[in-house]
């Protein structure tokens, strides 16, 4: 839900909504992430081999691609900023992955709360909660 629509209905942002819609961008803005850096960082994140329910072959493929994109990002930054400054910038960019992971978890929480709190009957809420809990346990 866009921030303006969320604030229109509730007149204020909850702490969770603020983290999902606003604070998510702060680490990226703080280090002034370039588009090229952002794209490579997203590729590294998408290729993170720390996933459940993936075959060993799939994990190896993800790890290989993650290393490939990591090296590409480092080489790109060193070509722009020089050897030492590029390596420092690389460390700075990689360090925001932790923040992005945190905000992704908060986004899941936000959507779970939204699914549970949809207007409807008590019967709907009971089944909605069960479905959400089932989805969480399967993830």
Tab-separated table of C-alpha atoms in Angstrom:
chain	number	residue	atom	x	y	z
A	1	UNK	CA	0.000	0.000	0.000
A	2	UNK	CA	1.510	3.392	-0.910
A	3	UNK	CA	2.449	5.604	2.038
A	4	UNK	CA	-0.027	8.313	1.043
A	5	UNK	CA	-2.895	5.798	0.970
A	6	UNK	CA	-1.870	4.272	4.278
A	7	UNK	CA	-1.694	7.683	5.974
A	8	UNK	CA	-5.007	8.715	4.400
A	9	UNK	CA	-6.837	5.836	6.080
A	10	UNK	CA	-5.131	5.895	9.472
A	11	UNK	CA	-3.984	9.534	9.705
A	12	UNK	CA	-0.544	8.356	10.852
A	13	UNK	CA	2.084	5.764	10.125
A	14	UNK	CA	2.659	3.007	12.615
A	15	UNK	CA	6.242	2.278	13.620
A	16	UNK	CA	6.146	-0.893	11.536
A	17	UNK	CA	4.778	0.913	8.470
A	18	UNK	CA	7.417	3.611	8.887
A	19	UNK	CA	10.150	0.975	8.870
A	20	UNK	CA	8.679	-0.754	5.832
A	21	UNK	CA	7.975	2.327	3.708
A	22	UNK	CA	10.429	4.982	4.886
A	23	UNK	CA	13.379	3.617	6.850
A	24	UNK	CA	14.043	0.978	4.198
A	25	UNK	CA	15.559	3.641	1.959
A	26	UNK	CA	17.669	5.394	4.595
A	27	UNK	CA	20.756	3.125	4.390
A	28	UNK	CA	20.763	3.472	0.597
A	29	UNK	CA	20.410	7.249	0.795
A	30	UNK	CA	22.984	7.553	3.596
A	31	UNK	CA	25.770	6.033	1.511
A	32	UNK	CA	24.484	7.628	-1.721
A	33	UNK	CA	24.247	4.311	-3.535
A	34	UNK	CA	24.602	4.634	-7.315
A	35	UNK	CA	22.185	2.765	-9.589
A	36	UNK	CA	24.921	0.413	-10.791
A	37	UNK	CA	25.917	-0.386	-7.211
A	38	UNK	CA	22.267	-0.944	-6.274
A	39	UNK	CA	21.681	-3.351	-9.168
A	40	UNK	CA	24.775	-5.401	-8.323
A	41	UNK	CA	23.875	-5.407	-4.612
A	42	UNK	CA	20.373	-6.686	-5.443
A	43	UNK	CA	21.917	-9.434	-7.581
A	44	UNK	CA	24.134	-10.436	-4.642
A	45	UNK	CA	21.116	-10.486	-2.326
A	46	UNK	CA	18.987	-12.521	-4.757
A	47	UNK	CA	21.818	-15.034	-5.106
A	48	UNK	CA	22.231	-15.444	-1.351
A	49	UNK	CA	22.719	-19.181	-0.801
A	50	UNK	CA	21.246	-19.021	2.737
A	51	UNK	CA	17.830	-20.240	1.570
A	52	UNK	CA	15.613	-23.078	2.702
A	53	UNK	CA	14.256	-25.856	0.503
A	54	UNK	CA	16.875	-25.588	-2.252
A	55	UNK	CA	18.836	-28.530	-3.589
A	56	UNK	CA	22.582	-28.799	-3.062
A	57	UNK	CA	23.085	-28.117	-6.747
A	58	UNK	CA	20.911	-25.009	-6.489
A	59	UNK	CA	22.853	-23.790	-3.450
A	60	UNK	CA	26.149	-24.226	-5.301
A	61	UNK	CA	24.779	-22.282	-8.257
A	62	UNK	CA	23.555	-19.459	-6.009
A	63	UNK	CA	26.884	-19.311	-4.189
A	64	UNK	CA	28.825	-19.207	-7.461
A	65	UNK	CA	26.645	-16.386	-8.793
A	66	UNK	CA	26.848	-14.485	-5.491
A	67	UNK	CA	30.657	-14.632	-5.623
A	68	UNK	CA	30.582	-13.559	-9.283
A	69	UNK	CA	28.414	-10.496	-8.566
A	70	UNK	CA	30.442	-9.654	-5.446
A	71	UNK	CA	33.673	-9.644	-7.449
A	72	UNK	CA	32.013	-7.607	-10.189
A	73	UNK	CA	30.858	-5.022	-7.652
A	74	UNK	CA	34.339	-4.807	-6.101
A	75	UNK	CA	36.034	-4.436	-9.503
A	76	UNK	CA	33.490	-1.807	-10.552
A	77	UNK	CA	34.056	0.245	-7.407
A	78	UNK	CA	37.820	-0.019	-7.689
A	79	UNK	CA	37.649	1.144	-11.302
A	80	UNK	CA	35.642	4.199	-10.229
A	81	UNK	CA	37.278	5.074	-6.887
A	82	UNK	CA	40.731	3.453	-7.054
A	83	UNK	CA	42.035	0.346	-5.299
A	84	UNK	CA	41.855	1.395	-1.619
A	85	UNK	CA	38.835	3.709	-1.776
A	86	UNK	CA	36.997	1.232	-3.988
A	87	UNK	CA	37.576	-1.577	-1.484
A	88	UNK	CA	36.414	0.701	1.342
A	89	UNK	CA	33.303	1.671	-0.621
A	90	UNK	CA	32.653	-2.010	-1.357
A	91	UNK	CA	32.702	-2.770	2.382
A	92	UNK	CA	30.317	0.109	3.010
A	93	UNK	CA	27.860	-1.104	0.367
A	94	UNK	CA	28.031	-4.749	1.454
A	95	UNK	CA	27.405	-3.707	5.069
A	96	UNK	CA	23.936	-2.368	4.210
A	97	UNK	CA	22.859	-5.899	3.260
A	98	UNK	CA	22.221	-6.531	6.954
A	99	UNK	CA	19.925	-3.507	7.136
A	100	UNK	CA	18.127	-4.591	3.971
A	101	UNK	CA	17.605	-8.057	5.440
A	102	UNK	CA	16.185	-6.508	8.614
A	103	UNK	CA	13.761	-4.346	6.653
A	104	UNK	CA	12.711	-7.305	4.493
A	105	UNK	CA	11.756	-9.159	7.684
A	106	UNK	CA	9.835	-6.108	8.881
A	107	UNK	CA	8.045	-6.038	5.511
A	108	UNK	CA	6.972	-9.651	6.020
A	109	UNK	CA	5.665	-8.732	9.477
A	110	UNK	CA	3.762	-5.767	8.033
A	111	UNK	CA	2.068	-7.910	5.388
A	112	UNK	CA	1.277	-10.610	7.949
A	113	UNK	CA	-0.416	-8.018	10.182
A	114	UNK	CA	-2.351	-6.694	7.179
A	115	UNK	CA	-3.502	-10.208	6.225
A	116	UNK	CA	-4.684	-10.957	9.753
A	117	UNK	CA	-6.420	-7.628	10.280
A	118	UNK	CA	-8.496	-7.574	7.093
A	119	UNK	CA	-12.092	-6.665	7.835
A	120	UNK	CA	-14.431	-9.593	7.889
A	121	UNK	CA	-16.072	-12.101	10.093
A	122	UNK	CA	-14.564	-13.866	13.065
A	123	UNK	CA	-14.634	-17.055	10.983
A	124	UNK	CA	-12.527	-15.343	8.296
A	125	UNK	CA	-9.996	-14.122	10.868
A	126	UNK	CA	-9.600	-17.598	12.345
A	127	UNK	CA	-8.835	-19.129	8.953
A	128	UNK	CA	-6.730	-16.146	7.934
A	129	UNK	CA	-4.519	-16.523	11.000
A	130	UNK	CA	-4.137	-20.254	10.382
A	131	UNK	CA	-3.211	-19.663	6.731
A	132	UNK	CA	-0.670	-16.974	7.673
A	133	UNK	CA	0.898	-19.160	10.357
A	134	UNK	CA	1.059	-22.054	7.909
A	135	UNK	CA	2.794	-19.822	5.346
A	136	UNK	CA	5.300	-18.653	7.958
A	137	UNK	CA	6.152	-22.173	9.015
A	138	UNK	CA	6.626	-23.236	5.387
A	139	UNK	CA	8.949	-20.290	4.575
